[in-house]
GROMACS .gro file of C-alpha atoms in nm:
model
  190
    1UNK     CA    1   0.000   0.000   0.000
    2UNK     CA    2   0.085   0.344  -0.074
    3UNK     CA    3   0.304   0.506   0.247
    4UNK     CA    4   0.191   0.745   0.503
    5UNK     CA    5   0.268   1.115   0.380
    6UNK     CA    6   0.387   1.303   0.702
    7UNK     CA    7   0.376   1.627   0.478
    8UNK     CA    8   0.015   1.617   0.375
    9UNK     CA    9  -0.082   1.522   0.735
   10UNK     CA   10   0.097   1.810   0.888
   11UNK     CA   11  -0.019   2.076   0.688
   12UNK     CA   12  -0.405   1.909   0.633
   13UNK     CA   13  -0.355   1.983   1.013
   14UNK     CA   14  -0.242   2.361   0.969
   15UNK     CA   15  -0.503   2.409   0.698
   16UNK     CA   16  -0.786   2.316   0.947
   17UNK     CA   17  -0.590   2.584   1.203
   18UNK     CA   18  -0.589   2.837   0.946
   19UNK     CA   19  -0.932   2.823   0.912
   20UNK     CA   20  -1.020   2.862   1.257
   21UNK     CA   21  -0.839   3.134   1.312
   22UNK     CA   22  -0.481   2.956   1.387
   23UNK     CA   23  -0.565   2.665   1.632
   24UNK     CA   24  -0.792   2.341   1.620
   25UNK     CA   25  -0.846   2.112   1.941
   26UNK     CA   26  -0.604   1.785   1.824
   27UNK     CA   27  -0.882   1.520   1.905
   28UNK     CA   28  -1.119   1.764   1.666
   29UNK     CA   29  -0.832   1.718   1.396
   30UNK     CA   30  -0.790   1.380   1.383
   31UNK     CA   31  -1.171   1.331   1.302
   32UNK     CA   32  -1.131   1.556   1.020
   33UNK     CA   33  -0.808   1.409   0.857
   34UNK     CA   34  -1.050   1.066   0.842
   35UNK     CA   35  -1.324   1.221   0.740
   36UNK     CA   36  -1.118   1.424   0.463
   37UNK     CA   37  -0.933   1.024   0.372
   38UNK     CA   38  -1.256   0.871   0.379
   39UNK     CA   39  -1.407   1.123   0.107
   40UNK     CA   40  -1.092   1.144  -0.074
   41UNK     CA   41  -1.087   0.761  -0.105
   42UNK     CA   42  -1.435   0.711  -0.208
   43UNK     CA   43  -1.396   0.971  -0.518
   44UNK     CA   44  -1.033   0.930  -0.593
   45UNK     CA   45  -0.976   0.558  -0.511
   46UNK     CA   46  -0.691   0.702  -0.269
   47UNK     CA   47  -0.673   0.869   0.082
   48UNK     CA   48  -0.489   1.169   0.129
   49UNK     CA   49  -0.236   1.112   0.382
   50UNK     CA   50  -0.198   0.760   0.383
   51UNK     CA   51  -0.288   0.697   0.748
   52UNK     CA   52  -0.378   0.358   0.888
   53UNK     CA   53  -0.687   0.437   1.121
   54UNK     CA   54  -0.784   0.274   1.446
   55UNK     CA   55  -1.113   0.255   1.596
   56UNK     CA   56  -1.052   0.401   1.938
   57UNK     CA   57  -1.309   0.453   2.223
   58UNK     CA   58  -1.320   0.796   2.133
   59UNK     CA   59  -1.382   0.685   1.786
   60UNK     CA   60  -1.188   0.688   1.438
   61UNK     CA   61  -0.805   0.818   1.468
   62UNK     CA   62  -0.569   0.872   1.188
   63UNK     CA   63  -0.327   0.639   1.373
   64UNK     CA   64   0.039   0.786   1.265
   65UNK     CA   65  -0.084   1.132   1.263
   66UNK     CA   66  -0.161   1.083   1.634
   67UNK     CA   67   0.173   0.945   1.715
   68UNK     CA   68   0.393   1.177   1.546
   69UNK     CA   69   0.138   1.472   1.680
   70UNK     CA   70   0.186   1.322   2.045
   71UNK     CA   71   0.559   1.304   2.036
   72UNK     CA   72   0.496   0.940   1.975
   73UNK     CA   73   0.807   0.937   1.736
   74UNK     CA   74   1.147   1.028   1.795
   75UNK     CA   75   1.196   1.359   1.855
   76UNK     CA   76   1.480   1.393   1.567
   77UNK     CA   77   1.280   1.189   1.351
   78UNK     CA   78   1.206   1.382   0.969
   79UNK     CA   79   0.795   1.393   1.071
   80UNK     CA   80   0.847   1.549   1.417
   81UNK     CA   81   1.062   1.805   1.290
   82UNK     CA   82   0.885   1.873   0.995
   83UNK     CA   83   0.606   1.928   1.238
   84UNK     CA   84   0.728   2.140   1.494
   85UNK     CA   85   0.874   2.328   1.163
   86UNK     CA   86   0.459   2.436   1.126
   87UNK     CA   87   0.260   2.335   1.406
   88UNK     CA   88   0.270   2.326   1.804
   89UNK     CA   89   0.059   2.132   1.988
   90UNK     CA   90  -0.012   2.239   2.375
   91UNK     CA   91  -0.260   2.064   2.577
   92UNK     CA   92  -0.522   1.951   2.382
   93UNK     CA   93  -0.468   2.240   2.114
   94UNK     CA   94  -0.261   2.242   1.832
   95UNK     CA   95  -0.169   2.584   1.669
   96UNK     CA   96  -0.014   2.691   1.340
   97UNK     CA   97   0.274   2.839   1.362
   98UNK     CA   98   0.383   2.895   0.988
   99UNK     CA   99   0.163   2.959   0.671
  100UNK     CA  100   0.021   2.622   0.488
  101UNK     CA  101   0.223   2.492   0.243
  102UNK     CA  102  -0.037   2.420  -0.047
  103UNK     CA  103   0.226   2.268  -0.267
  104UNK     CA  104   0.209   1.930  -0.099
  105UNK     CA  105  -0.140   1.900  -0.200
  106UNK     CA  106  -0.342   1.836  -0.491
  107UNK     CA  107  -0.625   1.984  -0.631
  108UNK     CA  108  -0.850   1.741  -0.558
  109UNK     CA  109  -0.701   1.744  -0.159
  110UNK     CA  110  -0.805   2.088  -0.132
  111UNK     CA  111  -1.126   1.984  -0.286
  112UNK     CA  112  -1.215   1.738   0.012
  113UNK     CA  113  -1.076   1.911   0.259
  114UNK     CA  114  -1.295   2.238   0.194
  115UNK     CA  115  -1.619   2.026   0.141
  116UNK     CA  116  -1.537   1.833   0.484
  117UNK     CA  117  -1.460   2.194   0.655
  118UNK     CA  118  -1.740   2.335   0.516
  119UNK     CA  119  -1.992   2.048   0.679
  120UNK     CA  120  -1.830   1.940   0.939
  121UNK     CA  121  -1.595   2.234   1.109
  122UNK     CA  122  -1.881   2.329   1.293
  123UNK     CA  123  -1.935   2.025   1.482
  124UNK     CA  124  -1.679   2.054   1.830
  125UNK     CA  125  -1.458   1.726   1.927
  126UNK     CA  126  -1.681   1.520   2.145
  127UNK     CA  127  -1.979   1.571   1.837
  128UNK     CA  128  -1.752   1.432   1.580
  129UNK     CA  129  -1.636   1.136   1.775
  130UNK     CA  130  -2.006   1.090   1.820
  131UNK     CA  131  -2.057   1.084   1.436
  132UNK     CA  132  -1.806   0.834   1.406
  133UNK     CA  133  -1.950   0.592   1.581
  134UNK     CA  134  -2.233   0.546   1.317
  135UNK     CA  135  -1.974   0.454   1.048
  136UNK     CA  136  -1.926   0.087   0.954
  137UNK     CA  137  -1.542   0.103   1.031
  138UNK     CA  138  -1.595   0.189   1.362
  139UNK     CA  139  -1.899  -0.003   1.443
  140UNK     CA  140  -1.772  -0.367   1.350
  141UNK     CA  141  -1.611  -0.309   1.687
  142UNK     CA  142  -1.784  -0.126   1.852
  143UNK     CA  143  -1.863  -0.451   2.122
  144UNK     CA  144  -1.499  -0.502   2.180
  145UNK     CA  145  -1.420  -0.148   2.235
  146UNK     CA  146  -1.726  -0.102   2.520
  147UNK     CA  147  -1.548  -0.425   2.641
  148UNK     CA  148  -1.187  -0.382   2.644
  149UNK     CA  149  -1.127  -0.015   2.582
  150UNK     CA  150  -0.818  -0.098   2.329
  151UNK     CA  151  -0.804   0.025   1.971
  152UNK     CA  152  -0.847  -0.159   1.632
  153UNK     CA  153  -0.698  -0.125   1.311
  154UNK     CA  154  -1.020  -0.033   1.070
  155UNK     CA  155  -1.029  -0.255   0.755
  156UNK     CA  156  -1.016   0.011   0.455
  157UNK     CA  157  -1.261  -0.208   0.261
  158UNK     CA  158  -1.525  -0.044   0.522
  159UNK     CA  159  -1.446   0.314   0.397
  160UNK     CA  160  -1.647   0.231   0.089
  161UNK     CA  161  -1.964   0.103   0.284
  162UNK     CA  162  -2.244   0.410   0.286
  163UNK     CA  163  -2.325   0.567   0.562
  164UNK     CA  164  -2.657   0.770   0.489
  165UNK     CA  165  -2.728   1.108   0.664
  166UNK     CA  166  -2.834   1.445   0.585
  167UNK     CA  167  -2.471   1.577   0.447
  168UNK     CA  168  -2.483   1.293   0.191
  169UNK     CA  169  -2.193   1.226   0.147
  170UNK     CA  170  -2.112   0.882   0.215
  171UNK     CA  171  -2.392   0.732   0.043
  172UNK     CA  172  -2.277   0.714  -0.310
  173UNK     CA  173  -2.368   0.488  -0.630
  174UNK     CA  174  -2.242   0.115  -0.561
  175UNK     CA  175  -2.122   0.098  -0.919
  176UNK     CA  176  -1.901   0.441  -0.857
  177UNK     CA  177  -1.775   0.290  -0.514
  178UNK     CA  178  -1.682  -0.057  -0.725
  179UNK     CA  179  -1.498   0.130  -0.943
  180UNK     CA  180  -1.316   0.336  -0.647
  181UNK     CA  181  -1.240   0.013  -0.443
  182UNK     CA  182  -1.082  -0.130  -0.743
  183UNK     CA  183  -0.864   0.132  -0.858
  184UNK     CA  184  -0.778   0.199  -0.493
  185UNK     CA  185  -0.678  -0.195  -0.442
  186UNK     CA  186  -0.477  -0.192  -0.813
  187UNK     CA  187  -0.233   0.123  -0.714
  188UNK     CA  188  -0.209   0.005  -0.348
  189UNK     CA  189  -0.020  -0.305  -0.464
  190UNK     CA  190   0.160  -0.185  -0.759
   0.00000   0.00000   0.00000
């Protein structure tokens, strides 16, 4: 499979500070960057920053985007510098600290990204985690997470389920999704 894009995450995560006004609450981010992968991946047949998600108690994380966000990496590693190069995170608030670097991204990452800002940026942290739970990805374990409180690593193949609300969209044609899934599944093992 394609590789996690440290780049893309880091300055997804300064685009979403920019546009509230320089910060973003890091739990609020997270559900953003998989809502902004899981839309990217149903319409481009690729995510945008190559995470691996977990389903977490608190719902659906970007899982390497977390770690190198909480210092979970070494502190001279490339993504934590690159990182602290444009971001700061104290507390539960991460902050920009440089301009976004648009070059990293596509045209059709910007795309997402706006259209999941533009429903979702008005939902706070604890809402979002809420909405997650209604997704397929996080509800196939949602009994062993009330149970043992650990994570799990989503299966991708969920990301192209439907999830029907009054956004729409997640609930797209199952031909279009097909099609997605395929192309998605061809370039991940090339």
């Amino acid at each position: 499979m394609k590789g996690y894009n440290h780049k893309k995450a880091a300055q997804l995560i300064n685009y979403f500070a920019a546009y509230n006004q320089g910060a973003i609450n890091k739990m609020k981010a997270f559900k953003l960057i998989w809502l902004v992968n899981r839309l990217h991946l149903r319409r481009y047949a690729r995510t945008v920053t190559g995470d691996i998600h977990y389903a977490m108690e608190w719902g659906a994380v970007p899982s390497n985007t977390k770690n190198f966000v909480e210092s979970k990496v070494a502190p001279q590693s490339t993504e934590k510098l690159y990182f602290d190069q444009f971001l700061s995170l104290e507390g539960q608030t991460i902050s920009s600290i440089q301009e976004v670097n648009p070059k990293v991204f596509s045209e059709t990452d910007l795309e997402v990204a706006d259209e999941i800002l533009k429903n979702y940026n008005g939902l706070d942290q604890f809402e979002l985690a809420e909405y997650s739970h209604f997704f397929p990805e996080w509800k196939r374990f949602q009994e062993k997470i009330k149970k043992s409180g650990s994570s799990y690593k989503m299966d991708i193949n969920d990301f192209f389920e439907n999830y029907i609300d009054e956004r729409g969209l997640f609930n797209d044609k199952k031909e279009d999704l097909e099609v997605a899934k395929e192309l998605f599944f061809e370039t991940a093992n090339a």
